[in-house]
Amino acid sequence: MTVKMQIDIARYSKLISPKNTGHNEEKEEKLLERCPPGHEGTKLVDKPATIIDVSGTIIAWYLPDALTETTQKEIRAATDLLGPSLEKRLGKCWVNSRMHQFISGMVSTGPRDPEVSASLKGPSSKNILKAIARPAAIASAALRVMHPQQYFAGLRALSHLRDKALSKELPQMPETLQYWASVFNSLSIISNQETPNHRDHLLIPECFDILTTMGNYSKAWMSMPSLQLEFRIVRHGVDGVEGDRIAWAWYMRDSVHIYAGVPSCGWAMVEGRILTTV
């Protein structure tokens, strides 16, 4: 089904500072007044849905029960492999976490050339890359349908990054790229964690992130208060759960695309798609 909002997501994004993390509730209330979603109260979405704005821009896709049991087992096995790294990254910025957020980015960016993230520099890096390969390919295939322009922008960014890595002899980058199976350049793995409402301000506003969750849990809702929906530029958060939950978040860092010389891919539009509006 399609849920149509009255918000103009491109205009909304222009009102947000690049440094706005979404943590200031007073600012978020004022932003909601300027860009209301078009319905009263919070709308609960519990069926497969596409969320679109007033201009026909696709804001989000919601696909419950999309992962097969085999894929869920692979994600569980890969997460178990990453257990030691997850435990090393325990922190206090988010709550109710037995294992804190683990960023397995293919690259991390600094003031100069990008480099392979620390999580992929150890002796188990090749095993980690192989373990996440099939889930990475599935997320990439989903993106090919959801936002083709973003998919090809991701491919171009990684291709240009590979060329630069070879010409500049960046350490470990060519070898890592050989096994990196995603068009996204970063992956965060989160286990049993309640996240406050926030905005991913380092990412590309026009691009989709793909969040996959699995495990034996109940009463978990993803909240998007900017749209007054429960299920980035939009602000979002995840409630605490009863049971065990694993979440993998695939995303593209804008700094990597800038370094690779890949321009913005633009917004995903409804044009040419068959959608049923509710």
C-alpha positions as MATLAB code, in Angstrom:
seq = 'MTVKMQIDIARYSKLISPKNTGHNEEKEEKLLERCPPGHEGTKLVDKPATIIDVSGTIIAWYLPDALTETTQKEIRAATDLLGPSLEKRLGKCWVNSRMHQFISGMVSTGPRDPEVSASLKGPSSKNILKAIARPAAIASAALRVMHPQQYFAGLRALSHLRDKALSKELPQMPETLQYWASVFNSLSIISNQETPNHRDHLLIPECFDILTTMGNYSKAWMSMPSLQLEFRIVRHGVDGVEGDRIAWAWYMRDSVHIYAGVPSCGWAMVEGRILTTV';
ca = [
       0.000    0.000    0.000;
       1.012    3.635   -0.342;
       0.797    6.195    2.455;
       0.754    9.697    0.998;
       1.967   12.574    3.156;
       1.375   16.309    2.698;
       4.998   17.118    3.541;
       7.457   18.230    0.818;
      10.549   16.237    1.799;
      12.992   18.202   -0.397;
      11.853   21.513    1.108;
      11.942   19.964    4.582;
      15.554   18.866    4.064;
      16.623   22.403    3.122;
      15.411   23.680    6.510;
      17.755   21.350    8.379;
      21.312   22.330    9.270;
      23.973   19.769    8.255;
      24.917   19.594   11.937;
      21.360   19.007   13.180;
      21.375   15.624   14.944;
      17.657   15.721   15.790;
      18.212   15.668   19.550;
      16.816   19.143   20.290;
      13.122   18.544   20.962;
      12.229   22.249   20.928;
      13.724   22.739   17.449;
      12.003   19.572   16.212;
       8.614   20.813   17.413;
       9.077   24.076   15.485;
      10.161   22.130   12.403;
       7.081   19.929   12.659;
       4.897   23.061   12.787;
       6.527   24.407    9.605;
       6.352   21.052    7.784;
       3.360   19.083    9.120;
       2.878   15.572    7.662;
      -0.816   16.160    6.970;
      -2.532   13.947    9.552;
      -3.368   14.221   13.241;
      -1.591   12.087   15.790;
       0.754    9.182   15.117;
      -0.199    6.767   12.354;
       0.702    3.103   12.876;
       1.919    1.278    9.749;
       1.901   -2.508   10.124;
       1.579   -3.664    6.488;
       4.041   -3.460    3.572;
       3.992    0.162    2.497;
       5.614    2.907    0.478;
       5.649    6.361    2.081;
       5.537    9.231   -0.434;
       5.379   13.007   -0.124;
       3.154   15.558   -1.837;
       5.443   15.768   -4.894;
       5.628   12.012   -5.464;
       9.038   11.591   -3.838;
       9.445    8.238   -2.087;
      10.439    8.864    1.534;
      10.567    5.283    2.806;
       9.714    1.661    2.093;
       8.419   -0.663    4.818;
       8.715   -4.400    4.089;
       7.946   -6.588    7.116;
       8.869  -10.302    6.948;
      11.010   -9.708    3.857;
      13.989  -11.771    5.037;
      13.865  -15.539    4.610;
      14.772  -17.811    7.497;
      18.020  -18.732    5.704;
      19.058  -15.097    5.398;
      18.205  -14.431    9.040;
      20.427  -17.346   10.076;
      23.272  -15.935    7.991;
      22.868  -12.525    9.647;
      22.845  -14.152   13.070;
      26.004  -16.163   12.264;
      27.815  -13.089   10.924;
      26.829  -11.067   13.992;
      28.128  -13.826   16.260;
      31.424  -13.683   14.346;
      31.564   -9.963   15.090;
      30.780  -10.509   18.779;
      34.255   -9.573   20.126;
      34.277   -6.327   18.154;
      30.764   -5.476   19.287;
      31.676   -5.980   22.925;
      34.757   -3.752   22.585;
      32.547   -0.881   21.444;
      30.240   -0.693   24.451;
      29.223    2.869   25.158;
      26.736    5.118   26.896;
      25.321    7.321   24.138;
      22.406    4.952   23.514;
      20.672    2.883   26.168;
      19.478   -0.659   26.911;
      22.396   -2.138   25.008;
      24.014   -5.469   25.748;
      26.180   -5.012   22.658;
      26.747   -1.471   21.444;
      26.727   -0.188   17.893;
      29.474   -1.654   15.717;
      30.430    0.288   12.591;
      31.916   -2.013    9.963;
      32.426    0.728    7.428;
      34.334   -0.171    4.330;
      36.001    3.206    4.622;
      36.393    5.884    7.243;
      37.145    9.419    6.169;
      39.531   11.872    7.687;
      41.096   15.139    6.560;
      43.046   13.401    3.787;
      42.531   10.104    1.958;
      39.953    7.624    3.259;
      41.110    4.424    4.866;
      39.725    1.024    5.695;
      37.870    1.244    9.004;
      39.534   -0.240   12.064;
      36.946   -3.026   12.296;
      38.205   -4.464    8.994;
      41.935   -4.236    9.635;
      42.296   -7.238   11.931;
      43.201  -10.861   11.156;
      39.506  -11.803   10.861;
      38.676   -9.112    8.306;
      38.460  -11.481    5.316;
      36.189  -13.874    7.240;
      33.988  -10.924    8.282;
      33.694   -9.694    4.689;
      32.798  -13.159    3.454;
      30.226  -13.630    6.230;
      28.377  -10.416    5.383;
      28.599  -10.887    1.592;
      25.191  -12.462    0.900;
      23.167  -10.133    3.190;
      25.118   -7.267    1.556;
      24.132   -8.448   -1.905;
      20.461   -8.781   -0.887;
      20.376   -5.226    0.489;
      22.037   -3.977   -2.699;
      19.504   -5.799   -4.884;
      16.663   -4.241   -2.895;
      18.174   -0.802   -3.459;
      18.364   -1.500   -7.205;
      14.544   -1.656   -7.160;
      13.891    1.084   -4.600;
      16.255    3.745   -5.936;
      18.126    2.775   -9.139;
      19.974    6.110   -9.342;
      21.373    5.643   -5.851;
      22.358    2.062   -6.650;
      24.440    3.110   -9.662;
      25.886    6.088   -7.773;
      27.091    3.638   -5.121;
      28.686    1.427   -7.780;
      30.444    4.401   -9.364;
      31.712    5.633   -5.989;
      33.254    2.270   -5.134;
      34.727    1.936   -8.631;
      36.336    5.390   -8.456;
      37.518    4.658   -4.928;
      39.168    1.455   -6.163;
      40.991    3.361   -8.929;
      42.230    5.983   -6.462;
      43.257    3.328   -3.950;
      45.429    1.626   -6.578;
      46.960    4.839   -7.919;
      47.730    6.196   -4.440;
      48.586    2.772   -2.986;
      46.229    3.241   -0.056;
      46.967    0.482    2.493;
      44.506   -2.463    2.559;
      41.906   -0.615    0.476;
      42.191   -2.648   -2.785;
      42.136   -5.942   -0.878;
      39.086   -4.902    1.146;
      37.227   -3.681   -1.928;
      37.814   -7.048   -3.562;
      35.571   -8.717   -0.951;
      33.170   -5.847   -0.160;
      29.855   -7.062   -1.656;
      27.645   -4.008   -1.118;
      26.954   -0.813   -3.070;
      26.713    0.886    0.331;
      30.006    2.020    1.842;
      29.119    1.553    5.526;
      27.351   -0.925    7.780;
      26.313   -0.471   11.411;
      25.353   -3.533   13.441;
      23.218   -2.906   16.525;
      22.041   -5.495   19.035;
      19.354   -5.117   21.704;
      19.578   -1.364   21.690;
      17.005    1.346   22.234;
      17.929    4.378   20.148;
      16.649    7.885   20.867;
      15.150    9.958   18.075;
      17.954   11.262   15.890;
      18.878   12.341   12.370;
      21.771   10.799   10.439;
      23.338   14.131    9.492;
      26.537   12.712    7.931;
      24.649   10.843    5.228;
      23.171   11.859    1.874;
      19.652   13.358    2.254;
      18.386   11.999   -1.090;
      19.631    8.481   -0.419;
      17.956    5.550    1.296;
      19.497    3.641    4.178;
      18.418    0.007    4.480;
      17.657   -1.219    7.993;
      17.121   -4.954    8.449;
      16.087   -6.489   11.768;
      15.763  -10.074   12.950;
      15.547  -12.087   16.177;
      13.063  -13.357   18.738;
      11.505  -10.157   20.043;
       8.208   -8.329   20.453;
       6.875   -4.806   21.046;
       9.524   -3.135   18.887;
       8.460   -0.080   16.909;
      10.483    2.249   14.739;
       9.299    5.801   15.251;
       9.564    8.612   12.683;
       8.246   11.646   14.592;
       9.008   14.006   11.683;
       6.307   12.141    9.735;
       4.227   11.189   12.793;
       4.623    7.552   11.777;
       5.638    4.450   13.672;
       6.890    1.332   11.918;
      17.338   10.007    6.935;
      16.860   13.121    6.588;
      13.874   12.113    8.681;
      14.288   11.759   12.410;
      13.839    8.240   13.767;
      14.371    6.007   16.760;
      13.743    2.439   17.950;
      11.936    1.453   21.141;
      13.345   -1.044   23.600;
      12.339   -4.647   22.962;
      11.362   -7.770   24.847;
      13.705  -10.507   23.609;
      16.781  -10.408   21.356;
      16.972   -8.152   18.300;
      19.732   -7.629   15.750;
      19.628   -4.680   13.349;
      21.913   -4.121   10.361;
      21.902   -0.604    8.889;
      23.417   -0.143    5.428;
      24.116    3.436    4.360;
      26.269    5.716    2.188;
      28.498    8.390    3.678;
      28.412   11.585    1.668;
      32.113   12.228    2.306;
      33.033    9.034    0.441;
      30.981   10.058   -2.610;
      32.536   13.540   -2.530;
      36.039   12.038   -2.384;
      35.188    9.721   -5.289;
      33.784   12.625   -7.317;
      30.278   11.150   -7.601;
      27.452   13.757   -7.689;
      24.169   13.488   -5.833;
      21.810   10.903   -7.277;
      18.609   12.877   -6.654;
      15.409   11.725   -4.950;
      13.554    8.470   -5.670;
      10.306    9.274   -7.460;
       7.006    7.443   -7.954;
       7.096    8.046  -11.723;
       6.773    4.800  -13.655;
       5.754    2.764  -10.586;
       2.362    1.220   -9.868;
       1.303    2.097   -6.311;
      -2.022    1.820   -4.501;
      -2.791    4.865   -2.320;
      -4.589    4.649    1.052;
];
